[in-house]
mmCIF file of C-alpha atoms in Angstrom:
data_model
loop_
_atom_site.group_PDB
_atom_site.id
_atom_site.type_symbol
_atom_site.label_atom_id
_atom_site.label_comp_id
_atom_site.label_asym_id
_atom_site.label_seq_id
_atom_site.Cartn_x
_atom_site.Cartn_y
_atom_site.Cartn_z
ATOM 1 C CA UNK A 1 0.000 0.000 0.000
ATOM 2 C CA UNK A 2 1.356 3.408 -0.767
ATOM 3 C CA UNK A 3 0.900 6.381 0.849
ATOM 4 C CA UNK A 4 -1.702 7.891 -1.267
ATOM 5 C CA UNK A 5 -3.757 4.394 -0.642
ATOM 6 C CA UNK A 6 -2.682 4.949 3.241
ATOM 7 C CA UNK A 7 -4.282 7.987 3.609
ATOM 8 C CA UNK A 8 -7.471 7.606 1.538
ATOM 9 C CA UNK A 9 -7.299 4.857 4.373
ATOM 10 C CA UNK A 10 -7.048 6.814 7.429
ATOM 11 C CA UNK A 11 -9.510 9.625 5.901
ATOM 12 C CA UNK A 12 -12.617 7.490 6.759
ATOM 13 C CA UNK A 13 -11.797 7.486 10.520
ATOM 14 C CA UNK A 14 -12.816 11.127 10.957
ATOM 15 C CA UNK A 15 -10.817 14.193 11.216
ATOM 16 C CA UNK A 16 -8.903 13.918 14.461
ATOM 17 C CA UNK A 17 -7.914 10.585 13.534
ATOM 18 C CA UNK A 18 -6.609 11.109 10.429
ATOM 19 C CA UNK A 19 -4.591 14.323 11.707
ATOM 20 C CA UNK A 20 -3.486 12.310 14.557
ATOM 21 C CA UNK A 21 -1.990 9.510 12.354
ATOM 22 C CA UNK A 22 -0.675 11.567 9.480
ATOM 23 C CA UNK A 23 2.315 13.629 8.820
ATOM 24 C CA UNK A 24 1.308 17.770 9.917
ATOM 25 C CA UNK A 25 1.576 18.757 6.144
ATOM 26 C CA UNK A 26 2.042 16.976 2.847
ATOM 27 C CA UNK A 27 2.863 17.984 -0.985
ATOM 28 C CA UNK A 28 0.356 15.794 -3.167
ATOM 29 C CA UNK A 29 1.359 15.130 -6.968
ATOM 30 C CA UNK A 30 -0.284 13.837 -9.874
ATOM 31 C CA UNK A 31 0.991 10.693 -11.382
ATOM 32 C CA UNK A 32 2.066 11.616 -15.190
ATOM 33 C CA UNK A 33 -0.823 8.871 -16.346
ATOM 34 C CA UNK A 34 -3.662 11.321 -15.837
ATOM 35 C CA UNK A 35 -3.913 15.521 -16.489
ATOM 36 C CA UNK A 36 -0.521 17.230 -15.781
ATOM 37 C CA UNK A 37 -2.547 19.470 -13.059
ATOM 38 C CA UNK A 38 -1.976 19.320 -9.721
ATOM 39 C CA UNK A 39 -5.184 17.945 -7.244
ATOM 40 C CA UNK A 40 -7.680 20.534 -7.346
ATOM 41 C CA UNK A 41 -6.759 23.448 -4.568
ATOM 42 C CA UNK A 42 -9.187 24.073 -1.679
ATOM 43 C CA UNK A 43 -12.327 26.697 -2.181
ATOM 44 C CA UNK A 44 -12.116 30.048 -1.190
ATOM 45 C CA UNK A 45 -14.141 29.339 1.830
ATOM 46 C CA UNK A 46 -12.086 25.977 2.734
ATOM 47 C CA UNK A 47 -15.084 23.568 2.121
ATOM 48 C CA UNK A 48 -14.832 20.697 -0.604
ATOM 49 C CA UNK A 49 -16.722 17.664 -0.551
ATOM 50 C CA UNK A 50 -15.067 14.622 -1.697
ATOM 51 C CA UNK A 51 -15.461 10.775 -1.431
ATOM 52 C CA UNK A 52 -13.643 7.634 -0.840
ATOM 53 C CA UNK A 53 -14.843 4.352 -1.532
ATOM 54 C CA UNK A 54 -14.107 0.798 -3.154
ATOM 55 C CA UNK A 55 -15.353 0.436 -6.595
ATOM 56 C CA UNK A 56 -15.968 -2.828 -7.808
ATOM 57 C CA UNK A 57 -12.995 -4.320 -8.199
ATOM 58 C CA UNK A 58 -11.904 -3.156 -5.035
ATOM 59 C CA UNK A 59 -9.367 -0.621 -5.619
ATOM 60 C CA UNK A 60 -9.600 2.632 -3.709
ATOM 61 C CA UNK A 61 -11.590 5.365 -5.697
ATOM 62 C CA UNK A 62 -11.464 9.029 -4.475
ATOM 63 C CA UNK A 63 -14.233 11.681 -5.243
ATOM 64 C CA UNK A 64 -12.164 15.007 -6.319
ATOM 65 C CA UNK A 65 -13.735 18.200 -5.087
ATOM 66 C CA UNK A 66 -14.096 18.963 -8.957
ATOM 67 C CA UNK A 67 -16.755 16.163 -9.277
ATOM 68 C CA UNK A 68 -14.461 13.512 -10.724
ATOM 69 C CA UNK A 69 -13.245 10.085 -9.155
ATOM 70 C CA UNK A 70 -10.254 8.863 -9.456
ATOM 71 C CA UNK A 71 -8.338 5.541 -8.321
ATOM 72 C CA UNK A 72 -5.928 7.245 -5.133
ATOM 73 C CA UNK A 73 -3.103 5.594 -7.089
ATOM 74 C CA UNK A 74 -3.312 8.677 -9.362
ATOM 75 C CA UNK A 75 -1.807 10.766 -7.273
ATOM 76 C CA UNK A 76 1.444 10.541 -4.673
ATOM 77 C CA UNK A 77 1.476 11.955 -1.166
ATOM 78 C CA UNK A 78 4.542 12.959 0.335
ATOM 79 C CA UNK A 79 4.335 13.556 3.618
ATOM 80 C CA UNK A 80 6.328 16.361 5.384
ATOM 81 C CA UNK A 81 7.722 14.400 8.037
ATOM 82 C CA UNK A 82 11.285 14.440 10.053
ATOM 83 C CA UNK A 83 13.103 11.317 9.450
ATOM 84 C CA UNK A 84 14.864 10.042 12.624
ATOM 85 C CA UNK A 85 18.930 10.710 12.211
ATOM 86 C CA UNK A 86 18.445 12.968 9.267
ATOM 87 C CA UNK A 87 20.454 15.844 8.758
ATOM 88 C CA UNK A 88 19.159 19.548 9.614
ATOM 89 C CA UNK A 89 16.825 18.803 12.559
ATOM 90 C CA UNK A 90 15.174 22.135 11.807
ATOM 91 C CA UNK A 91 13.572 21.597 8.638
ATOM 92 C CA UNK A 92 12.264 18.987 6.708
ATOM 93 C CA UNK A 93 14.289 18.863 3.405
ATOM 94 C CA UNK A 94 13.130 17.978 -0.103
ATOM 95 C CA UNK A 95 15.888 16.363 -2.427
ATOM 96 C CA UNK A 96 16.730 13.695 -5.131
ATOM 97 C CA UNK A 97 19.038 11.854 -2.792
ATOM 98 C CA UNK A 98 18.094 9.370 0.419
ATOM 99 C CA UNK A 99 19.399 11.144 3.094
ATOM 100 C CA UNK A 100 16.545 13.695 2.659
ATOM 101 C CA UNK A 101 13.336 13.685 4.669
ATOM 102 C CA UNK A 102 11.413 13.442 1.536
ATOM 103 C CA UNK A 103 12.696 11.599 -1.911
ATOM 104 C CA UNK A 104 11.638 13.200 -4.791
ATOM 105 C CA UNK A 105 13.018 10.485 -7.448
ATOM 106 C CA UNK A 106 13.398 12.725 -10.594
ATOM 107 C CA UNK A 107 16.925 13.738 -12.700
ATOM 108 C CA UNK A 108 15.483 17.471 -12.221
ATOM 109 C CA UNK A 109 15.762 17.181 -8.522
ATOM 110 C CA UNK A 110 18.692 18.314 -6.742
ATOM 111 C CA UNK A 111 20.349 16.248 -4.606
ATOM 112 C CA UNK A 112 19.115 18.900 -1.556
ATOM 113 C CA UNK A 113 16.314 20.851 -3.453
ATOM 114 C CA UNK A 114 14.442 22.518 -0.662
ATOM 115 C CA UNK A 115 13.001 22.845 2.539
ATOM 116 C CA UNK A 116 9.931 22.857 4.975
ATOM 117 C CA UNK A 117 9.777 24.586 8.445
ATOM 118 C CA UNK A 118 6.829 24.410 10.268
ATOM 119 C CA UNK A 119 6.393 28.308 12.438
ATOM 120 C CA UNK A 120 3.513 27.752 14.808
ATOM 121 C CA UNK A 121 0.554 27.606 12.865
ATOM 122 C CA UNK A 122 1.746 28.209 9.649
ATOM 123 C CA UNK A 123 4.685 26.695 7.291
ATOM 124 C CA UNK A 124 7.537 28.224 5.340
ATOM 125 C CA UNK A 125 9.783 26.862 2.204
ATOM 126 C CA UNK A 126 12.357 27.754 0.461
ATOM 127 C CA UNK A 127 14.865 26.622 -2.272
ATOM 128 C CA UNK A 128 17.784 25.383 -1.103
ATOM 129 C CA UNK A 129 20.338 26.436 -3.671
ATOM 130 C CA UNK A 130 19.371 24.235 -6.349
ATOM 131 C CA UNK A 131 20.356 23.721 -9.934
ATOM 132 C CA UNK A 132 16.987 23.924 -11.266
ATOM 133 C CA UNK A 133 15.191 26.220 -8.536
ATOM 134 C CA UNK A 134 11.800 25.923 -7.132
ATOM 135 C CA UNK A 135 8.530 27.764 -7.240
ATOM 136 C CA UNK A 136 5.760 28.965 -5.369
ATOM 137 C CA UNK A 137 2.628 29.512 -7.428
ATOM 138 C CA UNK A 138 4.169 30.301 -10.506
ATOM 139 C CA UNK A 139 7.345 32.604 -8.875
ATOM 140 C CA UNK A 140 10.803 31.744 -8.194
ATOM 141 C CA UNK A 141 11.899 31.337 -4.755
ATOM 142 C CA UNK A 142 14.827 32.851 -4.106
ATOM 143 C CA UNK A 143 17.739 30.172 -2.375
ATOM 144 C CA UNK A 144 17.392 29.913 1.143
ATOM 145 C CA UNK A 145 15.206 32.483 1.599
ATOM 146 C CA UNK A 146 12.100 31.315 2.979
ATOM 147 C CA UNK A 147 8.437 32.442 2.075
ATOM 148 C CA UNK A 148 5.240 31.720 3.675
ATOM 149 C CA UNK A 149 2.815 28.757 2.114
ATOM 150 C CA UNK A 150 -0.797 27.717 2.672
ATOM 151 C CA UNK A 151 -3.057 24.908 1.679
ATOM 152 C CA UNK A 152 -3.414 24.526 -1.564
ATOM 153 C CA UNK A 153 -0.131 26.051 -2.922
ATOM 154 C CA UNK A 154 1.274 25.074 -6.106
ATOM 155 C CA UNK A 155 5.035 24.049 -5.083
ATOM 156 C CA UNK A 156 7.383 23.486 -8.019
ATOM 157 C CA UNK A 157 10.792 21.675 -7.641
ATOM 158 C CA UNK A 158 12.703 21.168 -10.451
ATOM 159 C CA UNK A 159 10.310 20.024 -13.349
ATOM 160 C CA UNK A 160 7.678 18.142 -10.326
ATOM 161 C CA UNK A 161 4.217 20.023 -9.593
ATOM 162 C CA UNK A 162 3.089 19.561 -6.772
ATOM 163 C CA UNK A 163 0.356 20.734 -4.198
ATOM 164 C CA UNK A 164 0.693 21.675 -0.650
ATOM 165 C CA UNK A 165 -1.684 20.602 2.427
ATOM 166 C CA UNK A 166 -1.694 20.968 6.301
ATOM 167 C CA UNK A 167 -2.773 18.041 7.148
ATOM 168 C CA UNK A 168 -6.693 19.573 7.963
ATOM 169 C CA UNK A 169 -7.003 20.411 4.470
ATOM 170 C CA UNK A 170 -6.032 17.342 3.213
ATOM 171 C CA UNK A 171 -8.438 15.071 5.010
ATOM 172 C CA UNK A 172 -11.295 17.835 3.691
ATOM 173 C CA UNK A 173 -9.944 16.666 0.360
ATOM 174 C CA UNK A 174 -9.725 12.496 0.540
ATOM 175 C CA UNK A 175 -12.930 12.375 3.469
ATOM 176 C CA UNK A 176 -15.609 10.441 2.407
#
């Protein structure tokens, strides 16, 4: 089971179990087999209705908040998550190589491409100096300089799209 089946998994238990048992935040990504957009961002007003079920063959199916169902093995989730032992205890880095919290498996992927901080309530990134940069909605992030991010950010490292959740907004995406 991967994570994307994982947490279309945990999303039926309710909200306080799911953010109990997930990673705080997590960048979600589109497998190349369907549209090259990202999952559908949040509303304005934060409320989507989605649904997860077994069709019949038994796979996982997810209801998008844009009407449309789709196995959860179309999309990745990447939790942002601390690995125990790895480097920079302060941040949660983003790179092509193991020693990175999370492994981005991609030759347009530094070896360290980025990085999460979680301030309080809210979360921060930055680029990390790499060959390729990274993007926030479209603009370039400047290398190690960090800028604030919210649910539903587009996040671009190297030639990878991907979306950022808290992990709130992303059970309001997968619950059934």
């Amino acid at each position: 089971m991967d994570a994307a089946d994982h947490y279309a998994q945990l999303a039926r238990l309710g909200l306080d179990a799911f953010v109990a048992a997930t990673a705080p935040a997590a960048l979600v990504r589109r497998r190349r087999s369907d549209t090259p957009t990202p999952p559908p961002p949040l509303g304005d007003d934060g409320d989507t209705t989605t649904e997860v079920d077994a069709d019949h063959d038994g796979d996982t199916m997810v209801g998008m908040p844009d009407g449309t169902r789709r196995r959860s093995g179309a999309f990745e989730i990447f939790p942002l998550a601390k690995k125990p032992g790895a480097p920079f205890p302060d941040m949660i880095t983003v790179g092509r190589t193991p020693n990175n919290d999370v492994v981005l498996r991609d030759a347009t992927v530094s070896r360290l491409h980025a990085f999460f901080r979680q301030r309080g309530a809210g979360w921060l990134v930055a680029d990390a100096g790499s060959k390729n940069g990274s993007q926030l909605d479209g603009v370039p992030l400047e290398p190690r300089k960090e800028r604030a991010i919210g649910a539903g950010q587009l996040v671009r490292i190297g030639d990878l799209e991907l979306t950022f959740y808290t992990a709130a907004e992303l059970f309001r995406v997968l619950a059934p």
